[in-house]
Amino acid sequence: MSSLLIKNGKICLSDGMIEKDMYIEDGKVKKIGILGNDADEVMDAKGKLLIPGVIDSHTHMEFPFMSEVTADDFYHGTRAALGGGVTTIVDFITPSKNENPMDAYKRWRNKADPKVVSDYALHCILRNGDRNTLDSVKPLIDEGVISFKLFMAYKNELLLDDESLYDAIKEISKYGGVTAIHAENGAIVDKKTEELLKENKTEPVNHYYSRPEIVEIEAANRIATIASMIGKNVKMYMVHTSTFEAVDIFRKYRERGYKFFNETTPNYLTYDYTIFESKYGYRYIMSPPFRTEDELSGLWGRMANNELSIMGSDHCVYSDEQKKRHSDKVPPFNEVPNGTPGTETILPLLYTNGVLKNKITMDQLVTITSKNTADMFGLKSKGNLLPGYDADIAIVDPKKEFKVSYEMLHSNIKYSIFDGMILKGFPETTILRGRKVFENGNILSDAGTGKYVRGTIGY
Ligand code: URP
Ligand code: ZN
Ligand code: ZN
């Protein structure tokens, strides 16, 4: 039985901050109050914030996509997580083309279990709406995979037509699962791409022009319509929402009793599409793309009004070589693998650009980075710093500034898309189930010490 006492910290809860001591035993928060000094280890956290370990709702480690496999495997990717105060990631099982999702689940566990240094849970991508695929939904839920991602984009790869979307949502909902949706009108994206390439418009900024805002807004509207025809039991979770209009569409359904929610990424709250015109514009290519200033501030506004439920990084990392498809030149925008890093910078971006600029409160930061995520995906022991919960904590010195560079981050690549930014909110120490796993820039835990966390059907 090991114990840790953290003295005098400012404990950040979703409904306020309290300056108290925290006693941790066997990985769980046991007591909060004015406590003595009786523990195996005593830490002084005077002036520091104790933030619930972030649960990153959206990562792609070792993800085979667009003819590449992402550069962060479960070891490097979860090291990056710990470096940013993320103690649990929710990664996407990605079955290969004709693979049964249950077999893909076993494969994902075999890849992740020996490598993870943070805890992890899993969603599963469904690439088909056929009976064989849908029959795997219930067994996966029994294994703790309760959320399933469906794509409205990437024809011949991941895209499902409306009929398959309907069938899949119905099956998922029958068992109380969550449907995660990639909402972009893939057919129109392909048309736009063809037109741009015909005009020889191949630079990275054309990625934005090939996927304008309306492509997401149409898909959000369509999926909400389809899901509403199934019923109010559907739990619809729109991943990487990049437009405020899509948030508004889901809010209107919510007001009518539907369980529709939006996730966004801190990256969309940081950059607008003009970043594609910068020297390394290709590194920023992800889908949906970065948007206009107007969209960016619209998303912050929706977050301030509690209309955006969850923050996920969509951590999907490619090396510079992969982004350039192993050539000297930047390839046409449609050949650059889609995805950007993000798990290690969730907390500092939201703290610096949100809390310190009074766009959101600390309570809101805590709610959208841990509590709501744990509730959405039924991660019962996570998401709070009250007695009984796992002691997953990011200890942050709120005054300390960091200049971001790839050297200080822990991903398996040699660049950062936030290079040179001055940010506060990186953790000094990260604690996972009562153990120090990161301190002063160093990862302290070994591969395989993270745990698989089962999702449970809830709310
Ligand atoms: O560009 C992105 N978002 N890459 C990851 C795949 C996805 O759609 O989430
Ligand atoms: Zn997606
Ligand atoms: Zn993603």
PDB file of C-alpha atoms in Angstrom, residues 1-288:
ATOM      1  CA  MET A   1       0.000   0.000   0.000  1.00  0.00           C
ATOM      2  CA  SER A   2       1.717   3.204  -1.132  1.00  0.00           C
ATOM      3  CA  SER A   3       0.617   6.702  -0.252  1.00  0.00           C
ATOM      4  CA  LEU A   4       1.262  10.230  -1.460  1.00  0.00           C
ATOM      5  CA  LEU A   5       0.266  13.469   0.204  1.00  0.00           C
ATOM      6  CA  ILE A   6       0.102  16.616  -1.903  1.00  0.00           C
ATOM      7  CA  LYS A   7       0.058  19.662   0.359  1.00  0.00           C
ATOM      8  CA  ASN A   8      -1.421  23.117  -0.248  1.00  0.00           C
ATOM      9  CA  GLY A   9      -2.334  22.713  -3.925  1.00  0.00           C
ATOM     10  CA  LYS A  10      -5.223  24.471  -5.660  1.00  0.00           C
ATOM     11  CA  ILE A  11      -7.459  21.541  -6.544  1.00  0.00           C
ATOM     12  CA  CYS A  12      -9.396  22.324  -9.719  1.00  0.00           C
ATOM     13  CA  LEU A  13     -12.850  20.754  -9.822  1.00  0.00           C
ATOM     14  CA  SER A  14     -15.516  21.241 -12.464  1.00  0.00           C
ATOM     15  CA  ASP A  15     -17.431  23.452 -10.022  1.00  0.00           C
ATOM     16  CA  GLY A  16     -14.704  25.469  -8.378  1.00  0.00           C
ATOM     17  CA  MET A  17     -11.219  25.473  -6.945  1.00  0.00           C
ATOM     18  CA  ILE A  18     -10.279  24.519  -3.382  1.00  0.00           C
ATOM     19  CA  GLU A  19      -6.944  25.079  -1.670  1.00  0.00           C
ATOM     20  CA  LYS A  20      -6.452  21.910   0.390  1.00  0.00           C
ATOM     21  CA  ASP A  21      -4.222  18.890   0.881  1.00  0.00           C
ATOM     22  CA  MET A  22      -4.880  15.689  -1.045  1.00  0.00           C
ATOM     23  CA  TYR A  23      -4.112  12.236   0.345  1.00  0.00           C
ATOM     24  CA  ILE A  24      -3.698   9.466  -2.221  1.00  0.00           C
ATOM     25  CA  GLU A  25      -3.541   5.769  -1.393  1.00  0.00           C
ATOM     26  CA  ASP A  26      -3.304   2.795  -3.746  1.00  0.00           C
ATOM     27  CA  GLY A  27      -3.746   5.005  -6.764  1.00  0.00           C
ATOM     28  CA  LYS A  28      -6.985   6.620  -5.598  1.00  0.00           C
ATOM     29  CA  VAL A  29      -7.813   9.987  -4.102  1.00  0.00           C
ATOM     30  CA  LYS A  30      -8.679   9.084  -0.470  1.00  0.00           C
ATOM     31  CA  LYS A  31      -9.058  12.369   1.403  1.00  0.00           C
ATOM     32  CA  ILE A  32      -9.133  16.084   0.744  1.00  0.00           C
ATOM     33  CA  GLY A  33      -8.786  18.515   3.656  1.00  0.00           C
ATOM     34  CA  ILE A  34      -6.279  19.972   6.078  1.00  0.00           C
ATOM     35  CA  LEU A  35      -4.210  16.849   6.563  1.00  0.00           C
ATOM     36  CA  GLY A  36      -1.016  16.115   8.526  1.00  0.00           C
ATOM     37  CA  ASN A  37       2.195  14.841   7.038  1.00  0.00           C
ATOM     38  CA  ASP A  38       1.635  11.130   7.340  1.00  0.00           C
ATOM     39  CA  ALA A  39       2.358   9.436   3.997  1.00  0.00           C
ATOM     40  CA  ASP A  40       5.132   7.545   2.197  1.00  0.00           C
ATOM     41  CA  GLU A  41       5.833  10.687   0.187  1.00  0.00           C
ATOM     42  CA  VAL A  42       4.868  14.287   0.863  1.00  0.00           C
ATOM     43  CA  MET A  43       4.924  16.920  -1.890  1.00  0.00           C
ATOM     44  CA  ASP A  44       4.453  20.638  -1.451  1.00  0.00           C
ATOM     45  CA  ALA A  45       2.269  22.130  -4.185  1.00  0.00           C
ATOM     46  CA  LYS A  46       1.890  25.654  -2.769  1.00  0.00           C
ATOM     47  CA  GLY A  47       0.815  27.996  -5.573  1.00  0.00           C
ATOM     48  CA  LYS A  48       0.357  25.097  -8.007  1.00  0.00           C
ATOM     49  CA  LEU A  49      -2.799  23.975  -9.792  1.00  0.00           C
ATOM     50  CA  LEU A  50      -3.905  20.361  -9.412  1.00  0.00           C
ATOM     51  CA  ILE A  51      -5.822  19.750 -12.615  1.00  0.00           C
ATOM     52  CA  PRO A  52      -7.605  16.426 -13.260  1.00  0.00           C
ATOM     53  CA  GLY A  53      -5.487  14.423 -15.715  1.00  0.00           C
ATOM     54  CA  VAL A  54      -6.717  15.280 -19.191  1.00  0.00           C
ATOM     55  CA  ILE A  55      -8.638  12.574 -21.034  1.00  0.00           C
ATOM     56  CA  ASP A  56      -7.829  13.044 -24.702  1.00  0.00           C
ATOM     57  CA  SER A  57     -10.975  11.812 -26.450  1.00  0.00           C
ATOM     58  CA  HIS A  58      -9.366  11.483 -29.870  1.00  0.00           C
ATOM     59  CA  THR A  59      -5.981   9.998 -30.853  1.00  0.00           C
ATOM     60  CA  HIS A  60      -4.594   7.914 -33.708  1.00  0.00           C
ATOM     61  CA  MET A  61      -1.494   5.979 -32.624  1.00  0.00           C
ATOM     62  CA  GLU A  62       0.033   3.575 -35.162  1.00  0.00           C
ATOM     63  CA  PHE A  63      -2.796   4.540 -37.487  1.00  0.00           C
ATOM     64  CA  PRO A  64      -2.643   3.275 -41.080  1.00  0.00           C
ATOM     65  CA  PHE A  65      -4.075   6.093 -43.199  1.00  0.00           C
ATOM     66  CA  MET A  66      -3.418   7.558 -46.655  1.00  0.00           C
ATOM     67  CA  SER A  67      -0.680   4.949 -47.328  1.00  0.00           C
ATOM     68  CA  GLU A  68       1.302   5.884 -44.215  1.00  0.00           C
ATOM     69  CA  VAL A  69       1.272   4.744 -40.592  1.00  0.00           C
ATOM     70  CA  THR A  70       1.333   7.566 -38.047  1.00  0.00           C
ATOM     71  CA  ALA A  71       4.764   8.229 -36.546  1.00  0.00           C
ATOM     72  CA  ASP A  72       3.630   8.042 -32.934  1.00  0.00           C
ATOM     73  CA  ASP A  73       3.195   4.462 -31.842  1.00  0.00           C
ATOM     74  CA  PHE A  74       1.539   3.757 -28.492  1.00  0.00           C
ATOM     75  CA  TYR A  75       4.829   4.279 -26.667  1.00  0.00           C
ATOM     76  CA  HIS A  76       5.814   7.658 -28.134  1.00  0.00           C
ATOM     77  CA  GLY A  77       2.231   8.873 -28.358  1.00  0.00           C
ATOM     78  CA  THR A  78       1.433   8.143 -24.723  1.00  0.00           C
ATOM     79  CA  ARG A  79       4.762   9.699 -23.651  1.00  0.00           C
ATOM     80  CA  ALA A  80       3.611  12.842 -25.452  1.00  0.00           C
ATOM     81  CA  ALA A  81       0.313  12.517 -23.597  1.00  0.00           C
ATOM     82  CA  LEU A  82       1.979  12.406 -20.163  1.00  0.00           C
ATOM     83  CA  GLY A  83       4.196  15.370 -21.083  1.00  0.00           C
ATOM     84  CA  GLY A  84       1.024  17.397 -21.595  1.00  0.00           C
ATOM     85  CA  GLY A  85      -0.800  16.210 -18.467  1.00  0.00           C
ATOM     86  CA  VAL A  86      -2.943  13.752 -20.442  1.00  0.00           C
ATOM     87  CA  THR A  87      -3.347  10.624 -18.332  1.00  0.00           C
ATOM     88  CA  THR A  88      -5.841   8.761 -20.521  1.00  0.00           C
ATOM     89  CA  ILE A  89      -6.206   8.700 -24.296  1.00  0.00           C
ATOM     90  CA  VAL A  90      -9.100   7.294 -26.279  1.00  0.00           C
ATOM     91  CA  ASP A  91      -7.661   5.843 -29.468  1.00  0.00           C
ATOM     92  CA  PHE A  92      -9.430   4.618 -32.594  1.00  0.00           C
ATOM     93  CA  ILE A  93      -9.285   0.925 -33.479  1.00  0.00           C
ATOM     94  CA  THR A  94      -9.004   0.981 -37.262  1.00  0.00           C
ATOM     95  CA  PRO A  95      -9.870  -2.342 -38.875  1.00  0.00           C
ATOM     96  CA  SER A  96      -8.122  -2.996 -42.167  1.00  0.00           C
ATOM     97  CA  LYS A  97     -10.328  -3.273 -45.221  1.00  0.00           C
ATOM     98  CA  ASN A  98     -12.006  -6.628 -44.735  1.00  0.00           C
ATOM     99  CA  GLU A  99     -11.042  -7.213 -41.143  1.00  0.00           C
ATOM    100  CA  ASN A 100     -13.700  -8.003 -38.576  1.00  0.00           C
ATOM    101  CA  PRO A 101     -13.783  -5.185 -35.967  1.00  0.00           C
ATOM    102  CA  MET A 102     -13.470  -7.719 -33.133  1.00  0.00           C
ATOM    103  CA  ASP A 103     -10.211  -9.033 -34.634  1.00  0.00           C
ATOM    104  CA  ALA A 104      -9.032  -5.443 -35.036  1.00  0.00           C
ATOM    105  CA  TYR A 105      -9.829  -4.835 -31.349  1.00  0.00           C
ATOM    106  CA  LYS A 106      -7.585  -7.748 -30.351  1.00  0.00           C
ATOM    107  CA  ARG A 107      -4.867  -6.433 -32.659  1.00  0.00           C
ATOM    108  CA  TRP A 108      -5.130  -2.947 -31.141  1.00  0.00           C
ATOM    109  CA  ARG A 109      -4.879  -4.351 -27.600  1.00  0.00           C
ATOM    110  CA  ASN A 110      -1.820  -6.381 -28.624  1.00  0.00           C
ATOM    111  CA  LYS A 111      -0.165  -3.273 -30.054  1.00  0.00           C
ATOM    112  CA  ALA A 112      -1.073  -0.969 -27.184  1.00  0.00           C
ATOM    113  CA  ASP A 113      -0.786  -3.067 -24.003  1.00  0.00           C
ATOM    114  CA  PRO A 114       3.008  -3.607 -24.052  1.00  0.00           C
ATOM    115  CA  LYS A 115       3.756   0.010 -25.032  1.00  0.00           C
ATOM    116  CA  VAL A 116       1.426   2.431 -23.268  1.00  0.00           C
ATOM    117  CA  VAL A 117       2.701   4.673 -20.482  1.00  0.00           C
ATOM    118  CA  SER A 118      -0.634   6.457 -20.018  1.00  0.00           C
ATOM    119  CA  ASP A 119      -3.994   4.752 -19.527  1.00  0.00           C
ATOM    120  CA  TYR A 120      -6.112   4.256 -22.612  1.00  0.00           C
ATOM    121  CA  ALA A 121      -9.612   3.446 -23.783  1.00  0.00           C
ATOM    122  CA  LEU A 122     -10.791   2.622 -27.292  1.00  0.00           C
ATOM    123  CA  HIS A 123     -13.334   3.664 -29.909  1.00  0.00           C
ATOM    124  CA  CYS A 124     -13.775   1.520 -33.012  1.00  0.00           C
ATOM    125  CA  ILE A 125     -14.077   2.731 -36.608  1.00  0.00           C
ATOM    126  CA  LEU A 126     -16.730   0.865 -38.600  1.00  0.00           C
ATOM    127  CA  ARG A 127     -15.830   0.759 -42.298  1.00  0.00           C
ATOM    128  CA  ASN A 128     -18.993  -1.039 -43.401  1.00  0.00           C
ATOM    129  CA  GLY A 129     -22.653  -1.140 -42.574  1.00  0.00           C
ATOM    130  CA  ASP A 130     -22.993  -4.844 -43.444  1.00  0.00           C
ATOM    131  CA  ARG A 131     -24.381  -7.467 -41.066  1.00  0.00           C
ATOM    132  CA  ASN A 132     -21.017  -9.016 -40.355  1.00  0.00           C
ATOM    133  CA  THR A 133     -19.588  -5.666 -39.219  1.00  0.00           C
ATOM    134  CA  LEU A 134     -22.678  -4.669 -37.253  1.00  0.00           C
ATOM    135  CA  ASP A 135     -22.727  -8.013 -35.435  1.00  0.00           C
ATOM    136  CA  SER A 136     -19.435  -6.986 -33.811  1.00  0.00           C
ATOM    137  CA  VAL A 137     -20.982  -3.952 -32.068  1.00  0.00           C
ATOM    138  CA  LYS A 138     -22.425  -5.827 -29.088  1.00  0.00           C
ATOM    139  CA  PRO A 139     -19.295  -7.983 -28.404  1.00  0.00           C
ATOM    140  CA  LEU A 140     -17.157  -4.851 -28.600  1.00  0.00           C
ATOM    141  CA  ILE A 141     -19.382  -3.063 -26.087  1.00  0.00           C
ATOM    142  CA  ASP A 142     -18.937  -6.098 -23.817  1.00  0.00           C
ATOM    143  CA  GLU A 143     -15.154  -5.517 -24.104  1.00  0.00           C
ATOM    144  CA  GLY A 144     -15.563  -1.870 -23.062  1.00  0.00           C
ATOM    145  CA  VAL A 145     -15.507  -0.304 -26.529  1.00  0.00           C
ATOM    146  CA  ILE A 146     -18.736   1.671 -26.419  1.00  0.00           C
ATOM    147  CA  SER A 147     -18.203   4.258 -29.174  1.00  0.00           C
ATOM    148  CA  PHE A 148     -18.023   3.717 -32.916  1.00  0.00           C
ATOM    149  CA  LYS A 149     -16.778   6.154 -35.527  1.00  0.00           C
ATOM    150  CA  LEU A 150     -18.498   6.444 -38.883  1.00  0.00           C
ATOM    151  CA  PHE A 151     -17.096   8.479 -41.784  1.00  0.00           C
ATOM    152  CA  MET A 152     -18.999  10.638 -44.276  1.00  0.00           C
ATOM    153  CA  ALA A 153     -15.766  11.327 -46.197  1.00  0.00           C
ATOM    154  CA  TYR A 154     -12.897   9.361 -47.835  1.00  0.00           C
ATOM    155  CA  LYS A 155     -14.660   7.475 -50.654  1.00  0.00           C
ATOM    156  CA  ASN A 156     -13.508   3.890 -51.299  1.00  0.00           C
ATOM    157  CA  GLU A 157     -11.717   3.935 -47.946  1.00  0.00           C
ATOM    158  CA  LEU A 158     -13.855   4.839 -44.983  1.00  0.00           C
ATOM    159  CA  LEU A 159     -16.959   6.621 -46.317  1.00  0.00           C
ATOM    160  CA  LEU A 160     -20.363   5.091 -45.558  1.00  0.00           C
ATOM    161  CA  ASP A 161     -23.408   5.977 -47.650  1.00  0.00           C
ATOM    162  CA  ASP A 162     -26.583   7.242 -45.969  1.00  0.00           C
ATOM    163  CA  GLU A 163     -28.150   3.785 -45.898  1.00  0.00           C
ATOM    164  CA  SER A 164     -25.143   2.274 -44.133  1.00  0.00           C
ATOM    165  CA  LEU A 165     -24.977   5.235 -41.747  1.00  0.00           C
ATOM    166  CA  TYR A 166     -28.607   4.644 -40.834  1.00  0.00           C
ATOM    167  CA  ASP A 167     -28.098   0.909 -40.251  1.00  0.00           C
ATOM    168  CA  ALA A 168     -24.940   1.434 -38.206  1.00  0.00           C
ATOM    169  CA  ILE A 169     -26.389   4.176 -35.993  1.00  0.00           C
ATOM    170  CA  LYS A 170     -29.465   2.022 -35.358  1.00  0.00           C
ATOM    171  CA  GLU A 171     -27.343  -0.969 -34.307  1.00  0.00           C
ATOM    172  CA  ILE A 172     -25.030   1.100 -32.076  1.00  0.00           C
ATOM    173  CA  SER A 173     -28.017   2.794 -30.434  1.00  0.00           C
ATOM    174  CA  LYS A 174     -29.802  -0.501 -29.783  1.00  0.00           C
ATOM    175  CA  TYR A 175     -27.141  -1.267 -27.150  1.00  0.00           C
ATOM    176  CA  GLY A 176     -26.741   2.298 -25.821  1.00  0.00           C
ATOM    177  CA  GLY A 177     -23.444   2.944 -27.641  1.00  0.00           C
ATOM    178  CA  VAL A 178     -22.164   6.295 -28.851  1.00  0.00           C
ATOM    179  CA  THR A 179     -21.917   7.100 -32.571  1.00  0.00           C
ATOM    180  CA  ALA A 180     -18.897   9.273 -33.328  1.00  0.00           C
ATOM    181  CA  ILE A 181     -19.231  10.968 -36.692  1.00  0.00           C
ATOM    182  CA  HIS A 182     -16.706  12.440 -39.119  1.00  0.00           C
ATOM    183  CA  ALA A 183     -18.994  14.961 -40.784  1.00  0.00           C
ATOM    184  CA  GLU A 184     -17.753  16.107 -44.181  1.00  0.00           C
ATOM    185  CA  ASN A 185     -19.529  15.610 -47.500  1.00  0.00           C
ATOM    186  CA  GLY A 186     -16.907  13.353 -49.105  1.00  0.00           C
ATOM    187  CA  ALA A 187     -18.436  13.395 -52.597  1.00  0.00           C
ATOM    188  CA  ILE A 188     -18.278  17.186 -52.809  1.00  0.00           C
ATOM    189  CA  VAL A 189     -14.736  17.230 -51.366  1.00  0.00           C
ATOM    190  CA  ASP A 190     -13.709  14.887 -54.200  1.00  0.00           C
ATOM    191  CA  LYS A 191     -15.394  17.108 -56.830  1.00  0.00           C
ATOM    192  CA  LYS A 192     -13.737  20.257 -55.462  1.00  0.00           C
ATOM    193  CA  THR A 193     -10.363  18.498 -55.331  1.00  0.00           C
ATOM    194  CA  GLU A 194     -10.697  17.419 -58.962  1.00  0.00           C
ATOM    195  CA  GLU A 195     -11.575  20.983 -60.048  1.00  0.00           C
ATOM    196  CA  LEU A 196      -8.645  22.527 -58.162  1.00  0.00           C
ATOM    197  CA  LEU A 197      -6.143  20.003 -59.513  1.00  0.00           C
ATOM    198  CA  LYS A 198      -7.412  20.626 -63.062  1.00  0.00           C
ATOM    199  CA  GLU A 199      -6.589  24.296 -62.570  1.00  0.00           C
ATOM    200  CA  ASN A 200      -3.149  23.305 -61.296  1.00  0.00           C
ATOM    201  CA  LYS A 201      -3.940  24.589 -57.806  1.00  0.00           C
ATOM    202  CA  THR A 202      -1.889  22.139 -55.785  1.00  0.00           C
ATOM    203  CA  GLU A 203      -0.456  24.216 -52.877  1.00  0.00           C
ATOM    204  CA  PRO A 204      -1.448  23.345 -49.284  1.00  0.00           C
ATOM    205  CA  VAL A 205      -3.973  26.213 -48.990  1.00  0.00           C
ATOM    206  CA  ASN A 206      -6.108  24.427 -51.582  1.00  0.00           C
ATOM    207  CA  HIS A 207      -6.757  21.778 -48.964  1.00  0.00           C
ATOM    208  CA  TYR A 208      -8.959  24.431 -47.328  1.00  0.00           C
ATOM    209  CA  TYR A 209     -10.664  25.376 -50.614  1.00  0.00           C
ATOM    210  CA  SER A 210     -11.407  21.727 -51.340  1.00  0.00           C
ATOM    211  CA  ARG A 211     -13.208  21.345 -48.005  1.00  0.00           C
ATOM    212  CA  PRO A 212     -15.045  24.620 -47.382  1.00  0.00           C
ATOM    213  CA  GLU A 213     -17.130  25.148 -44.237  1.00  0.00           C
ATOM    214  CA  ILE A 214     -20.362  24.225 -46.011  1.00  0.00           C
ATOM    215  CA  VAL A 215     -19.049  20.691 -46.576  1.00  0.00           C
ATOM    216  CA  GLU A 216     -19.062  20.153 -42.796  1.00  0.00           C
ATOM    217  CA  ILE A 217     -22.280  22.071 -42.178  1.00  0.00           C
ATOM    218  CA  GLU A 218     -24.189  20.019 -44.778  1.00  0.00           C
ATOM    219  CA  ALA A 219     -22.888  16.754 -43.299  1.00  0.00           C
ATOM    220  CA  ALA A 220     -23.745  17.821 -39.728  1.00  0.00           C
ATOM    221  CA  ASN A 221     -27.264  18.660 -40.853  1.00  0.00           C
ATOM    222  CA  ARG A 222     -27.618  15.387 -42.764  1.00  0.00           C
ATOM    223  CA  ILE A 223     -26.362  13.176 -39.953  1.00  0.00           C
ATOM    224  CA  ALA A 224     -28.573  14.960 -37.420  1.00  0.00           C
ATOM    225  CA  THR A 225     -31.555  14.398 -39.712  1.00  0.00           C
ATOM    226  CA  ILE A 226     -30.733  10.714 -40.233  1.00  0.00           C
ATOM    227  CA  ALA A 227     -30.105  10.125 -36.519  1.00  0.00           C
ATOM    228  CA  SER A 228     -33.286  11.916 -35.502  1.00  0.00           C
ATOM    229  CA  MET A 229     -35.263   9.527 -37.729  1.00  0.00           C
ATOM    230  CA  ILE A 230     -33.953   6.669 -35.602  1.00  0.00           C
ATOM    231  CA  GLY A 231     -34.965   8.236 -32.325  1.00  0.00           C
ATOM    232  CA  LYS A 232     -34.044  10.073 -29.169  1.00  0.00           C
ATOM    233  CA  ASN A 233     -32.067   7.090 -27.889  1.00  0.00           C
ATOM    234  CA  VAL A 234     -29.264   7.911 -30.378  1.00  0.00           C
ATOM    235  CA  LYS A 235     -26.104   9.316 -28.800  1.00  0.00           C
ATOM    236  CA  MET A 236     -24.398  11.299 -31.544  1.00  0.00           C
ATOM    237  CA  TYR A 237     -20.915  12.680 -31.004  1.00  0.00           C
ATOM    238  CA  MET A 238     -19.481  14.860 -33.758  1.00  0.00           C
ATOM    239  CA  VAL A 239     -15.689  14.601 -33.663  1.00  0.00           C
ATOM    240  CA  HIS A 240     -13.270  17.380 -34.623  1.00  0.00           C
ATOM    241  CA  THR A 241     -15.973  19.989 -35.184  1.00  0.00           C
ATOM    242  CA  SER A 242     -14.441  22.936 -37.014  1.00  0.00           C
ATOM    243  CA  THR A 243     -17.447  25.226 -37.594  1.00  0.00           C
ATOM    244  CA  PHE A 244     -19.683  26.997 -35.084  1.00  0.00           C
ATOM    245  CA  GLU A 245     -22.636  26.344 -37.406  1.00  0.00           C
ATOM    246  CA  ALA A 246     -22.278  22.590 -36.792  1.00  0.00           C
ATOM    247  CA  VAL A 247     -22.308  23.253 -33.038  1.00  0.00           C
ATOM    248  CA  ASP A 248     -25.485  25.302 -33.472  1.00  0.00           C
ATOM    249  CA  ILE A 249     -27.175  22.525 -35.472  1.00  0.00           C
ATOM    250  CA  PHE A 250     -26.483  19.992 -32.727  1.00  0.00           C
ATOM    251  CA  ARG A 251     -27.536  22.436 -29.988  1.00  0.00           C
ATOM    252  CA  LYS A 252     -30.927  22.925 -31.653  1.00  0.00           C
ATOM    253  CA  TYR A 253     -31.492  19.162 -31.663  1.00  0.00           C
ATOM    254  CA  ARG A 254     -30.328  18.985 -28.036  1.00  0.00           C
ATOM    255  CA  GLU A 255     -32.946  21.581 -27.126  1.00  0.00           C
ATOM    256  CA  ARG A 256     -35.519  19.169 -28.582  1.00  0.00           C
ATOM    257  CA  GLY A 257     -34.314  16.291 -26.394  1.00  0.00           C
ATOM    258  CA  TYR A 258     -31.707  14.647 -28.620  1.00  0.00           C
ATOM    259  CA  LYS A 259     -28.389  13.509 -27.172  1.00  0.00           C
ATOM    260  CA  PHE A 260     -26.183  15.200 -29.766  1.00  0.00           C
ATOM    261  CA  PHE A 261     -22.793  16.597 -28.740  1.00  0.00           C
ATOM    262  CA  ASN A 262     -19.734  18.230 -30.320  1.00  0.00           C
ATOM    263  CA  GLU A 263     -16.021  17.732 -29.808  1.00  0.00           C
ATOM    264  CA  THR A 264     -13.437  20.170 -31.107  1.00  0.00           C
ATOM    265  CA  THR A 265      -9.651  20.310 -31.025  1.00  0.00           C
ATOM    266  CA  PRO A 266      -7.456  23.040 -29.492  1.00  0.00           C
ATOM    267  CA  ASN A 267      -5.735  23.234 -32.900  1.00  0.00           C
ATOM    268  CA  TYR A 268      -8.903  24.670 -34.498  1.00  0.00           C
ATOM    269  CA  LEU A 269      -8.981  27.254 -31.709  1.00  0.00           C
ATOM    270  CA  THR A 270      -5.400  28.281 -32.463  1.00  0.00           C
ATOM    271  CA  TYR A 271      -4.908  28.607 -36.214  1.00  0.00           C
ATOM    272  CA  ASP A 272      -6.940  29.867 -39.144  1.00  0.00           C
ATOM    273  CA  TYR A 273      -6.564  28.599 -42.707  1.00  0.00           C
ATOM    274  CA  THR A 274      -3.896  31.182 -43.623  1.00  0.00           C
ATOM    275  CA  ILE A 275      -1.420  28.931 -41.798  1.00  0.00           C
ATOM    276  CA  PHE A 276      -1.513  26.725 -44.911  1.00  0.00           C
ATOM    277  CA  GLU A 277       0.222  29.600 -46.738  1.00  0.00           C
ATOM    278  CA  SER A 278       3.155  29.596 -44.325  1.00  0.00           C
ATOM    279  CA  LYS A 279       6.546  28.040 -45.115  1.00  0.00           C
ATOM    280  CA  TYR A 280       5.594  24.637 -43.700  1.00  0.00           C
ATOM    281  CA  GLY A 281       1.906  24.839 -44.619  1.00  0.00           C
ATOM    282  CA  TYR A 282       1.812  21.145 -45.563  1.00  0.00           C
ATOM    283  CA  ARG A 283       2.530  20.145 -41.960  1.00  0.00           C
ATOM    284  CA  TYR A 284      -0.808  21.644 -40.919  1.00  0.00           C
ATOM    285  CA  ILE A 285      -2.955  19.638 -43.326  1.00  0.00           C
ATOM    286  CA  MET A 286      -5.677  17.877 -41.398  1.00  0.00           C
ATOM    287  CA  SER A 287      -9.350  17.299 -42.072  1.00  0.00           C
ATOM    288  CA  PRO A 288     -11.530  19.188 -41.599  1.00  0.00           C
TER     289      PRO A 288
END
